[in-house]
Amino acid sequence: MTLYQKVRSVERLFKELDSQVATFQAKSGLHCIPGCGKCCFKPDIEATILELLPLAYHFYKAGIIDEVYEKLKENNSGICHIFVAVSPSTGKGYCSEYPKRPLVCRLFGFSARKNRYGVNELYTCRLIKKDQRKLFEEASDEINGVTSVPMVAEYSHRLASIDPTLGREYYPMNDAAKRAIEIVISYYAYRVYSRR
């Protein structure tokens, strides 16, 4: 599978997930607070290289891959390089590359994982649990039978099946981004520029 084919496969998976998340949000009524970026201020978020390939490829196509790579090499922060902090004290901010965000960002908030008792639990933030308590409790009850919800394990396994080498090992977000960029740079180093 070529690099372009891997990127397209990951993007198709993301599109399917986004549709399932939208359906779950519409049914449950759960939503992120506009302008909230509290989850992105967490410095220990991890991702696989594979889920960051579409972003790295996007930087290549935009002609800014070298610039982004240099910034990443200088960045000692654990906070994701595509997150723009508007107000760290209030948790306000936004993703500068939202359509290309990785799997972990797409899953968090509106998906579920099995707990140690085999029961589905919403994989979401404290703010949603607190500020939307009634909706959260209703959704928590419904995801174990009535309502379909994206499952973290299912999407992680499906992602890894695209390329097990790049899709199974987790790295700090910026490290995974650097590695994805290195793969794209390396892949195209000796190829004539093409759309693929």
CSV table of N, CA, C and O in Angstrom, one decimal, residues 24 111-123 136-137 139-153:
chain,number,residue,atom,x,y,z
A,24,PHE,N,-24.6,10.0,17.2
A,24,PHE,CA,-24.6,9.8,18.7
A,24,PHE,C,-24.9,11.1,19.4
A,24,PHE,O,-25.7,11.2,20.3
A,111,SER,N,-17.5,8.8,22.5
A,111,SER,CA,-17.4,7.4,22.2
A,111,SER,C,-17.4,6.6,23.6
A,111,SER,O,-17.6,7.2,24.6
A,112,ALA,N,-17.2,5.3,23.5
A,112,ALA,CA,-17.3,4.5,24.7
A,112,ALA,C,-16.2,3.5,24.7
A,112,ALA,O,-15.6,3.1,23.7
A,113,ARG,N,-15.9,3.0,25.9
A,113,ARG,CA,-14.9,1.9,26.1
A,113,ARG,C,-15.5,1.0,27.2
A,113,ARG,O,-16.3,1.4,28.0
A,114,LYS,N,-15.1,-0.2,27.1
A,114,LYS,CA,-15.6,-1.2,28.1
A,114,LYS,C,-14.8,-1.1,29.4
A,114,LYS,O,-13.5,-1.0,29.4
A,115,ASN,N,-15.5,-1.1,30.5
A,115,ASN,CA,-14.8,-1.0,31.8
A,115,ASN,C,-14.4,-2.5,32.2
A,115,ASN,O,-14.6,-3.4,31.4
A,116,ARG,N,-13.8,-2.7,33.3
A,116,ARG,CA,-13.3,-4.0,33.7
A,116,ARG,C,-14.4,-5.0,33.9
A,116,ARG,O,-14.2,-6.2,34.1
A,117,TYR,N,-15.7,-4.5,34.0
A,117,TYR,CA,-16.8,-5.4,34.2
A,117,TYR,C,-17.5,-5.7,32.8
A,117,TYR,O,-18.6,-6.3,32.8
A,118,GLY,N,-16.9,-5.2,31.8
A,118,GLY,CA,-17.5,-5.4,30.4
A,118,GLY,C,-18.7,-4.5,30.1
A,118,GLY,O,-19.4,-4.8,29.1
A,119,VAL,N,-18.8,-3.4,30.8
A,119,VAL,CA,-19.9,-2.5,30.6
A,119,VAL,C,-19.4,-1.3,29.9
A,119,VAL,O,-18.3,-0.8,30.1
A,120,ASN,N,-20.2,-0.8,28.9
A,120,ASN,CA,-19.7,0.4,28.1
A,120,ASN,C,-19.8,1.6,29.0
A,120,ASN,O,-20.8,1.9,29.7
A,121,GLU,N,-18.7,2.4,29.0
A,121,GLU,CA,-18.6,3.7,29.7
A,121,GLU,C,-18.3,4.8,28.7
A,121,GLU,O,-17.4,4.6,27.8
A,122,LEU,N,-19.0,5.9,28.8
A,122,LEU,CA,-18.6,7.0,27.9
A,122,LEU,C,-17.2,7.5,28.2
A,122,LEU,O,-16.8,7.6,29.3
A,123,TYR,N,-16.5,7.7,27.1
A,123,TYR,CA,-15.1,8.2,27.1
A,123,TYR,C,-15.2,9.7,26.9
A,123,TYR,O,-15.2,10.2,25.7
A,136,PHE,N,-25.7,13.2,30.2
A,136,PHE,CA,-24.7,12.2,30.4
A,136,PHE,C,-25.2,10.9,31.0
A,136,PHE,O,-24.9,9.8,30.5
A,137,GLU,N,-26.0,11.1,32.0
A,137,GLU,CA,-26.6,9.9,32.7
A,137,GLU,C,-27.5,9.1,31.8
A,137,GLU,O,-27.5,7.9,31.8
A,139,ALA,N,-27.4,9.1,28.5
A,139,ALA,CA,-26.6,8.5,27.4
A,139,ALA,C,-25.9,7.3,28.0
A,139,ALA,O,-25.8,6.2,27.3
A,140,SER,N,-25.4,7.4,29.2
A,140,SER,CA,-24.6,6.3,29.9
A,140,SER,C,-25.6,5.1,30.0
A,140,SER,O,-25.1,3.9,29.8
A,141,ASP,N,-26.8,5.3,30.3
A,141,ASP,CA,-27.8,4.2,30.5
A,141,ASP,C,-28.1,3.6,29.1
A,141,ASP,O,-28.2,2.3,29.0
A,142,GLU,N,-28.2,4.4,28.1
A,142,GLU,CA,-28.6,3.9,26.8
A,142,GLU,C,-27.5,3.2,26.0
A,142,GLU,O,-27.8,2.4,25.1
A,143,ILE,N,-26.3,3.5,26.2
A,143,ILE,CA,-25.2,2.9,25.4
A,143,ILE,C,-25.0,1.4,25.7
A,143,ILE,O,-24.2,0.8,25.0
A,144,ASN,N,-25.6,0.9,26.7
A,144,ASN,CA,-25.5,-0.5,27.0
A,144,ASN,C,-26.7,-1.3,26.5
A,144,ASN,O,-27.3,-2.1,27.1
A,145,GLY,N,-27.2,-0.9,25.3
A,145,GLY,CA,-28.3,-1.6,24.7
A,145,GLY,C,-29.0,-0.9,23.6
A,145,GLY,O,-29.1,-1.4,22.5
A,146,VAL,N,-29.6,0.3,23.9
A,146,VAL,CA,-30.5,1.0,23.0
A,146,VAL,C,-29.7,1.8,22.0
A,146,VAL,O,-29.9,1.6,20.8
A,147,THR,N,-28.8,2.7,22.4
A,147,THR,CA,-28.1,3.6,21.5
A,147,THR,C,-26.8,3.1,21.1
A,147,THR,O,-26.0,2.6,21.9
A,148,SER,N,-26.5,3.2,19.8
A,148,SER,CA,-25.2,2.9,19.2
A,148,SER,C,-24.2,4.0,19.5
A,148,SER,O,-24.6,5.2,19.4
A,149,VAL,N,-23.0,3.6,19.9
A,149,VAL,CA,-22.0,4.6,20.2
A,149,VAL,C,-20.7,4.1,19.6
A,149,VAL,O,-20.4,2.9,19.6
A,150,PRO,N,-19.8,5.0,19.1
A,150,PRO,CA,-18.5,4.6,18.6
A,150,PRO,C,-17.7,4.0,19.7
A,150,PRO,O,-17.7,4.5,20.8
A,151,MET,N,-17.1,2.8,19.5
A,151,MET,CA,-16.3,2.2,20.5
A,151,MET,C,-14.8,2.4,20.2
A,151,MET,O,-14.3,2.2,19.1
A,152,VAL,N,-14.1,2.9,21.3
A,152,VAL,CA,-12.7,3.2,21.2
A,152,VAL,C,-11.9,2.0,20.6
A,152,VAL,O,-11.1,2.1,19.7
A,153,ALA,N,-12.1,0.8,21.2
A,153,ALA,CA,-11.3,-0.4,20.8
A,153,ALA,C,-11.6,-0.7,19.4
A,153,ALA,O,-10.6,-1.0,18.6
